């Protein structure tokens, strides 16, 4: 794979990244395709029920991570001799909270369902199953252990195997034309498979789960350190998922139409992660040695991201309905208009991914929390106001505005304002035009020599 020379972009790092994670990317693409097949098979009503249940349980399940992932890695690196205590304490904390979250999810759904004035299918069983699927994420502490040992490749192998089996199972369900309940069961199977795979690979690397122990003292320490991350994780989930929950008041079909459009709009969000992962080490290196080069490389990164996301947004806006019909058939009428609006959110997702790394590098983690919280609050408020007026279009507009405001929230702070202005420059194509002009002048100059 040849990558063009772009200022601030490291082609070798980019190629290395894709070489190391190519199978994982392939798994994401496979999951995306299977998701399209499921949406086409279930139709907007059942697919909307699935989307609502997934969004509701994801918001609640964000509590169940306890924000411990990064702390587990840090604690094991700093205190490897007590890894069994660290892993055991983290695991049992998660098990305990997730046991509580399963019935809590059901109660919250029942409360929401009883308040709704729109008649619809009782999704108690679906929500219950997806809550159980989230419960299996307690075993992700094993993933954190392998990350602390710089051995994530073993987890990636397990994830790839699980993704392949999951795709085969779900494709079979589609071919057999089975109803929604079977796809909810398939999601439970996904969680069970990954948890089992993590335990298996942990055992095969001569590690013993039975050696894990629980410490009240360490539990208090972990919770006292991670509670801001718990709040942040919930805010991120609300920020990303609340639209699907709030749309339920319009009925399952409207949720399904919106969810189908969002699936396409969000299907390429792994691209900025790939680019930023390859580029940011060089950017951080420049920060240590040459602050001007550091800012220039950040600007180049934003120019690159807008150069990718803007053309995609324009093209999909024009061809949105044709794309919806090609992927889903004729049953998702109206999803094209939603897609033509929602796709523009991708620009700010790209920016947000890069600026989050910038905030992390500068140590502005509290601003990251404030930005996410602001996005969540604005998204909820706009959905409350716009959905009754514009329906599903209101949810798409609310998402776009919330993403935009959250991304440029850093303009409010004096020490990050310059960075926000850099993003605005790229947004209005000033640097892209300047870079292109300089390149053309240089090229013409070299020809004249």
Coordinates of C-alpha atoms in Angstrom, one line a residue:
X1 CA 0.0 0.0 0.0
X2 CA 1.7 3.2 -1.1
X3 CA 0.8 6.4 0.8
X4 CA 1.4 9.9 -0.8
X5 CA 3.8 12.3 0.8
X6 CA 1.9 14.7 3.0
X7 CA 3.5 17.3 5.3
X8 CA 3.6 16.0 8.9
X9 CA 2.4 12.5 7.7
X10 CA 4.7 9.5 8.2
X11 CA 4.0 7.0 5.4
X12 CA 6.2 4.3 7.0
X13 CA 4.4 4.6 10.4
X14 CA 1.0 4.5 8.5
X15 CA 2.0 1.4 6.6
X16 CA 3.3 -0.2 9.8
X17 CA 0.1 0.5 11.6
X18 CA -2.0 -1.1 8.9
X19 CA 0.3 -4.1 8.7
X20 CA 0.0 -4.6 12.5
X21 CA -3.7 -4.0 12.7
X22 CA -4.9 -5.0 9.2
X23 CA -6.8 -8.0 10.4
X24 CA -8.6 -6.0 13.1
X25 CA -9.6 -3.4 10.4
X26 CA -10.9 -6.3 8.3
X27 CA -12.9 -7.5 11.2
X28 CA -14.5 -4.0 11.6
X29 CA -15.4 -3.9 8.0
X30 CA -16.8 -7.4 8.2
X31 CA -18.9 -6.4 11.2
X32 CA -20.1 -3.4 9.3
X33 CA -21.3 -5.5 6.4
X34 CA -23.0 -8.0 8.6
X35 CA -24.7 -5.0 10.4
X36 CA -26.1 -3.8 7.0
X37 CA -27.4 -7.3 6.3
X38 CA -29.1 -7.5 9.7
X39 CA -30.7 -4.1 9.1
X40 CA -32.0 -5.1 5.7
X41 CA -33.4 -8.4 7.1
X42 CA -35.1 -7.1 10.2
X43 CA -36.6 -4.0 8.7
X44 CA -37.0 -0.6 10.3
X45 CA -39.3 -1.6 13.2
X46 CA -37.2 -4.6 14.6
X47 CA -33.9 -2.9 13.7
X48 CA -35.1 0.2 15.6
X49 CA -35.9 -1.9 18.6
X50 CA -32.4 -3.4 18.5
X51 CA -30.8 0.0 18.1
X52 CA -32.8 1.4 21.1
X53 CA -31.9 -1.6 23.3
X54 CA -28.3 -1.4 22.4
X55 CA -28.1 2.4 23.0
X56 CA -29.9 2.2 26.4
X57 CA -27.8 -0.7 27.7
X58 CA -24.6 0.9 26.4
X59 CA -25.2 4.1 28.4
X60 CA -25.8 2.1 31.6
X61 CA -23.0 -0.3 30.9
X62 CA -20.5 2.6 30.8
X63 CA -20.8 2.6 34.6
X64 CA -19.7 -1.0 34.6
X65 CA -16.2 -0.3 33.3
X66 CA -15.5 1.7 36.4
X67 CA -12.9 3.6 34.4
X68 CA -10.4 1.1 35.5
X69 CA -8.7 0.1 32.2
X70 CA -5.9 2.6 32.2
X71 CA -5.4 2.3 36.0
X72 CA -5.0 -1.5 35.7
X73 CA -2.3 -1.1 33.1
X74 CA -0.5 1.6 35.2
X75 CA -0.8 -0.3 38.5
X76 CA 0.6 -3.5 37.0
X77 CA 3.5 -1.7 35.4
X78 CA 4.4 0.1 38.6
X79 CA 3.8 -2.9 40.9
X80 CA 4.1 -6.1 38.9
X81 CA 4.6 -8.2 42.0
X82 CA 1.0 -7.5 43.0
X83 CA -0.6 -8.1 39.6
X84 CA -2.8 -10.9 41.0
X85 CA -4.3 -8.5 43.6
X86 CA -4.7 -5.7 41.0
X87 CA -6.4 -8.0 38.5
X88 CA -8.6 -9.8 41.1
X89 CA -9.7 -6.6 42.8
X90 CA -10.6 -4.9 39.5
X91 CA -12.4 -8.0 38.2
X92 CA -14.6 -8.5 41.3
X93 CA -15.4 -4.8 41.4
X94 CA -16.6 -5.0 37.9
X95 CA -18.5 -8.3 38.5
X96 CA -20.2 -6.7 41.5
X97 CA -21.3 -3.5 39.7
X98 CA -22.4 -5.4 36.6
X99 CA -24.6 -7.8 38.5
X100 CA -26.4 -4.7 39.8
X101 CA -26.6 -3.1 36.4
X102 CA -28.4 -6.0 34.7
X103 CA -31.6 -5.5 36.8
X104 CA -31.1 -1.8 36.8
X105 CA -31.2 -1.7 33.0
X106 CA -34.4 -3.6 33.0
X107 CA -36.0 -1.3 35.6
X108 CA -34.9 1.8 33.7
X109 CA -36.4 0.4 30.5
X110 CA -39.7 -0.5 32.2
X111 CA -39.9 3.0 33.7
X112 CA -39.2 4.5 30.3
X113 CA -41.6 2.2 28.5
X114 CA -44.4 2.9 30.9
X115 CA -43.9 6.7 30.4
X116 CA -44.1 6.4 26.7
X117 CA -47.3 7.3 24.9
X118 CA -46.3 5.4 21.8
X119 CA -47.5 1.8 21.8
X120 CA -44.8 -0.7 20.8
X121 CA -43.2 -4.0 21.4
X122 CA -42.3 -4.9 24.9
X123 CA -38.5 -5.1 24.8
X124 CA -37.9 -6.3 28.3
X125 CA -36.4 -9.6 27.2
X126 CA -34.2 -7.9 24.5
X127 CA -32.9 -5.3 27.1
X128 CA -32.2 -8.2 29.5
X129 CA -30.2 -10.1 27.0
X130 CA -28.1 -7.1 26.0
X131 CA -27.5 -6.3 29.6
X132 CA -26.1 -9.8 30.1
X133 CA -23.9 -9.3 27.0
X134 CA -22.5 -6.2 28.7
X135 CA -21.9 -8.1 31.9
X136 CA -19.2 -10.2 30.1
X137 CA -17.1 -7.1 29.6
X138 CA -16.0 -7.6 33.2
X139 CA -13.4 -10.0 31.7
X140 CA -11.7 -7.2 29.8
X141 CA -9.4 -6.8 32.8
X142 CA -7.4 -9.6 31.0
X143 CA -7.0 -7.4 28.0
X144 CA -5.6 -4.7 30.3
X145 CA -3.1 -7.2 31.6
X146 CA -1.8 -8.1 28.2
X147 CA -1.6 -4.4 27.3
X148 CA 0.6 -3.8 30.4
X149 CA 2.9 -6.6 29.1
X150 CA 2.9 -5.1 25.6
X151 CA 1.3 -8.3 24.3
X152 CA -1.9 -7.0 22.9
X153 CA -1.4 -9.2 19.8
X154 CA -2.8 -12.2 21.6
X155 CA -6.0 -10.3 22.4
X156 CA -6.3 -9.1 18.8
X157 CA -6.0 -12.8 17.6
X158 CA -8.9 -13.7 20.0
X159 CA -11.0 -10.8 18.8
X160 CA -10.5 -11.7 15.2
X161 CA -11.6 -15.3 15.8
X162 CA -14.6 -14.1 17.7
X163 CA -15.5 -11.6 15.0
X164 CA -15.3 -14.3 12.3
X165 CA -17.5 -16.7 14.3
X166 CA -19.9 -13.9 15.1
X167 CA -20.2 -12.9 11.4
X168 CA -20.9 -16.5 10.4
X169 CA -23.6 -16.9 13.1
X170 CA -25.4 -13.6 12.3
X171 CA -25.2 -14.2 8.6
X172 CA -26.8 -17.7 9.2
X173 CA -29.6 -16.0 11.2
X174 CA -30.2 -13.6 8.3
X175 CA -30.4 -16.5 5.8
X176 CA -32.8 -18.4 8.0
X177 CA -34.9 -15.2 8.3
X178 CA -35.1 -15.5 12.1
X179 CA -36.6 -12.8 14.3
X180 CA -35.0 -10.1 16.5
X181 CA -34.7 -12.3 19.7
X182 CA -32.1 -14.5 17.9
X183 CA -29.9 -11.5 17.1
X184 CA -30.1 -10.4 20.8
X185 CA -29.0 -13.9 21.7
X186 CA -26.2 -13.7 19.2
X187 CA -24.9 -10.5 21.0
X188 CA -24.9 -12.5 24.2
X189 CA -22.9 -15.2 22.4
X190 CA -20.4 -12.5 21.3
X191 CA -19.8 -11.4 24.9
X192 CA -19.5 -15.0 26.1
X193 CA -17.1 -16.0 23.3
X194 CA -14.8 -13.0 23.9
X195 CA -14.7 -13.6 27.7
X196 CA -14.0 -17.3 27.2
X197 CA -11.3 -16.5 24.6
X198 CA -9.6 -14.1 27.0
X199 CA -9.6 -16.6 29.8
X200 CA -8.2 -19.3 27.5
X201 CA -5.3 -17.2 26.2
X202 CA -4.6 -16.0 29.8
X203 CA -4.4 -19.7 30.9
X204 CA -2.3 -20.7 27.8
X205 CA 0.3 -18.0 28.8
X206 CA 0.9 -19.9 32.1
X207 CA -1.2 -17.5 34.1
X208 CA -3.7 -18.6 36.7
X209 CA -7.1 -17.0 37.3
X210 CA -7.4 -18.7 40.6
X211 CA -4.4 -16.8 41.9
X212 CA -6.4 -13.6 41.7
X213 CA -7.3 -12.0 45.1
X214 CA -9.5 -9.2 46.3
X215 CA -8.2 -6.3 48.5
X216 CA -10.6 -3.8 50.1
X217 CA -7.7 -1.3 50.5
X218 CA -6.8 -1.5 46.8
X219 CA -10.5 -1.4 45.8
X220 CA -10.9 1.9 47.7
X221 CA -7.7 3.3 46.0
X222 CA -8.8 2.3 42.5
X223 CA -12.3 3.7 42.9
X224 CA -11.1 7.0 44.4
X225 CA -8.8 7.5 41.4
X226 CA -11.1 6.3 38.7
X227 CA -14.4 8.0 39.6
X228 CA -13.8 11.0 37.2
X229 CA -13.3 8.4 34.4
X230 CA -16.6 6.7 35.3
X231 CA -18.5 10.0 35.0
X232 CA -16.6 10.7 31.8
X233 CA -17.4 7.3 30.3
X234 CA -21.1 7.8 31.0
X235 CA -21.0 11.3 29.5
X236 CA -19.4 9.9 26.3
X237 CA -22.1 7.2 26.1
X238 CA -24.8 9.8 26.5
X239 CA -23.1 12.0 24.0
X240 CA -23.0 9.2 21.4
X241 CA -26.1 7.2 22.1
X242 CA -28.8 9.4 23.6
X243 CA -30.4 10.2 20.3
X244 CA -31.5 6.6 19.7
X245 CA -33.0 6.4 23.2
X246 CA -34.9 9.7 22.9
X247 CA -36.2 8.9 19.4
X248 CA -38.2 5.9 20.9
X249 CA -40.9 8.4 21.7
X250 CA -41.7 8.5 18.0
X251 CA -41.9 4.8 17.6
X252 CA -39.6 1.9 16.7
X253 CA -39.8 2.5 13.0
X254 CA -38.4 6.0 13.3
X255 CA -35.6 4.7 15.5
X256 CA -34.8 2.1 12.9
X257 CA -34.7 4.6 10.0
X258 CA -32.4 6.9 12.0
X259 CA -30.2 4.0 13.2
X260 CA -29.8 2.7 9.6
X261 CA -28.6 6.1 8.4
X262 CA -26.2 6.5 11.4
X263 CA -24.8 3.0 10.8
X264 CA -23.6 4.2 7.3
X265 CA -22.5 7.6 8.6
X266 CA -20.4 6.1 11.4
X267 CA -19.0 3.1 9.4
X268 CA -15.7 4.9 8.5
X269 CA -14.9 6.4 11.9
X270 CA -12.0 4.0 12.3
X271 CA -10.1 5.9 9.7
X272 CA -9.1 8.9 11.8
X273 CA -7.9 6.5 14.5
X274 CA -5.6 4.8 12.0
X275 CA -4.2 8.1 10.8
X276 CA -3.8 9.7 14.2
X277 CA -2.1 6.6 15.7
X278 CA 0.5 6.7 12.9
X279 CA 1.1 10.4 12.9
X280 CA 0.9 11.5 16.6
X281 CA 4.2 10.0 17.8
X282 CA 6.0 12.2 15.3
X283 CA 4.0 15.2 16.5
X284 CA 4.8 14.5 20.1
X285 CA 8.4 14.2 19.3
X286 CA 8.4 17.6 17.6
X287 CA 6.8 19.1 20.8
X288 CA 9.9 18.1 22.7
X289 CA 12.4 19.5 20.2
X290 CA 10.8 22.2 18.1
X291 CA 7.5 23.8 19.2
X292 CA 7.0 25.6 15.9
X293 CA 7.3 22.3 14.0
X294 CA 4.9 20.8 16.6
X295 CA 2.2 23.3 15.8
X296 CA 2.9 23.0 12.1
X297 CA 2.4 19.3 12.2
X298 CA -0.8 19.6 14.1
X299 CA -2.0 22.0 11.5
X300 CA -1.0 19.6 8.8
X301 CA -2.9 16.8 10.6
X302 CA -6.1 18.9 10.6
X303 CA -5.6 19.7 7.0
X304 CA -5.3 16.1 6.2
X305 CA -8.4 15.1 8.2
X306 CA -10.6 17.8 6.6
X307 CA -9.2 16.8 3.2
X308 CA -10.5 13.3 3.8
X309 CA -13.8 13.9 5.6
X310 CA -15.1 16.9 3.7
X311 CA -15.1 15.3 0.2
X312 CA -16.8 12.2 1.7
X313 CA -19.4 14.3 3.4
X314 CA -20.1 16.2 0.1
X315 CA -20.4 13.0 -2.0
X316 CA -22.6 11.1 0.4
X317 CA -24.8 14.1 0.9
X318 CA -25.5 14.1 -2.9
X319 CA -25.9 10.3 -3.1
X320 CA -27.4 9.6 0.3
X321 CA -30.7 8.1 -0.9
X322 CA -29.2 6.0 -3.6
X323 CA -26.7 4.6 -1.0
X324 CA -29.6 3.8 1.4
X325 CA -31.5 2.0 -1.3
X326 CA -28.4 0.1 -2.5
X327 CA -27.6 -1.1 1.0
X328 CA -31.1 -1.5 2.6
X329 CA -33.5 -1.7 -0.2
X330 CA -36.7 0.4 -0.3
X331 CA -37.9 -0.1 3.3
X332 CA -36.0 2.7 4.9
X333 CA -37.7 5.6 3.3
X334 CA -36.5 8.9 4.7
X335 CA -33.1 7.6 5.8
X336 CA -31.4 9.3 2.9
X337 CA -32.2 12.8 4.2
X338 CA -31.0 11.8 7.7
X339 CA -27.8 10.5 6.2
X340 CA -27.2 13.6 4.2
X341 CA -27.2 15.6 7.5
X342 CA -25.6 13.1 9.9
X343 CA -22.6 12.5 7.6
X344 CA -21.3 16.0 8.3
X345 CA -20.9 15.0 11.9
X346 CA -17.9 12.9 10.7
X347 CA -15.9 16.0 10.2
X348 CA -16.1 16.9 13.9
X349 CA -15.5 13.3 14.9
X350 CA -12.3 13.4 12.9
X351 CA -11.3 16.7 14.6
X352 CA -12.4 15.5 18.0
X353 CA -10.2 12.4 17.7
X354 CA -7.1 14.5 16.9
X355 CA -7.8 17.3 19.4
X356 CA -8.3 14.7 22.2
X357 CA -4.8 13.4 21.6
X358 CA -3.6 17.0 21.7
X359 CA -5.4 17.7 25.0
X360 CA -3.9 14.4 26.4
X361 CA -0.4 15.4 25.3
X362 CA -0.7 18.8 27.0
X363 CA -2.2 17.4 30.1
X364 CA -5.6 19.0 29.7
X365 CA -7.6 16.0 30.7
X366 CA -10.2 18.1 32.6
X367 CA -11.0 20.0 29.5
X368 CA -11.6 16.7 27.7
X369 CA -14.1 15.8 30.5
X370 CA -15.7 19.3 30.2
X371 CA -15.9 19.0 26.4
X372 CA -17.6 15.6 26.5
X373 CA -20.0 16.7 29.2
X374 CA -20.9 19.8 27.3
X375 CA -21.6 17.7 24.2
X376 CA -23.8 15.3 26.2
X377 CA -25.8 18.2 27.7
X378 CA -26.3 20.0 24.4
X379 CA -27.3 16.8 22.6
X380 CA -29.9 16.0 25.2
X381 CA -31.3 19.6 25.2
X382 CA -31.4 19.9 21.5
X383 CA -33.1 16.5 21.1
X384 CA -35.8 17.5 23.6
X385 CA -36.4 20.7 21.6
X386 CA -36.0 19.5 18.0
X387 CA -37.4 15.9 18.0
X388 CA -41.0 17.1 18.7
X389 CA -40.7 19.6 15.9
X390 CA -38.7 17.8 13.2
X391 CA -38.8 14.2 14.2
X392 CA -35.8 12.1 13.2
X393 CA -34.3 15.0 11.2
X394 CA -34.3 16.9 14.6
X395 CA -32.1 14.1 16.1
X396 CA -29.7 14.3 13.2
X397 CA -29.5 18.1 13.4
X398 CA -29.0 17.9 17.2
X399 CA -26.1 15.4 16.8
X400 CA -24.4 17.7 14.2
X401 CA -24.7 20.8 16.3
X402 CA -23.6 19.0 19.5
X403 CA -20.6 17.5 17.8
X404 CA -19.6 20.9 16.4
X405 CA -19.9 22.8 19.7
X406 CA -18.1 20.1 21.7
X407 CA -15.3 20.0 19.2
X408 CA -14.7 23.7 19.3
X409 CA -15.4 24.0 23.0
X410 CA -11.6 24.5 23.5
X411 CA -11.9 28.0 22.0
X412 CA -13.3 29.1 25.4
X413 CA -10.0 28.5 27.2
X414 CA -7.1 30.9 26.6
X415 CA -4.4 28.2 26.6
X416 CA -6.2 26.0 24.0
X417 CA -7.7 28.8 21.9
X418 CA -4.8 28.9 19.5
X419 CA -5.4 25.2 18.8
X420 CA -9.1 25.7 18.2
X421 CA -8.2 28.5 15.7
X422 CA -6.0 26.0 13.9
X423 CA -9.0 23.7 13.4
X424 CA -11.1 26.5 12.1
X425 CA -8.4 27.3 9.6
X426 CA -8.6 23.8 8.2
X427 CA -12.4 23.8 8.3
X428 CA -12.5 26.8 6.0
X429 CA -9.8 25.3 3.7
X430 CA -7.4 28.1 4.1
X431 CA -4.4 25.9 4.8
X432 CA -5.4 23.4 2.2
X433 CA -5.5 26.0 -0.5
X434 CA -2.2 27.6 0.7
X435 CA -0.5 24.2 0.8
X436 CA -1.7 23.3 -2.7
X437 CA -0.6 26.7 -4.0
X438 CA 2.8 26.3 -2.5
X439 CA 3.1 22.8 -4.0
X440 CA 2.1 24.0 -7.4
X441 CA 4.5 26.9 -7.3
X442 CA 7.3 24.6 -6.2
X443 CA 6.5 22.2 -8.9
X444 CA 6.3 24.9 -11.6
X445 CA 9.6 26.3 -10.3
X446 CA 11.3 23.0 -10.5
X447 CA 10.1 22.6 -14.1
X448 CA 11.5 26.0 -15.0
X449 CA 14.9 25.2 -13.7

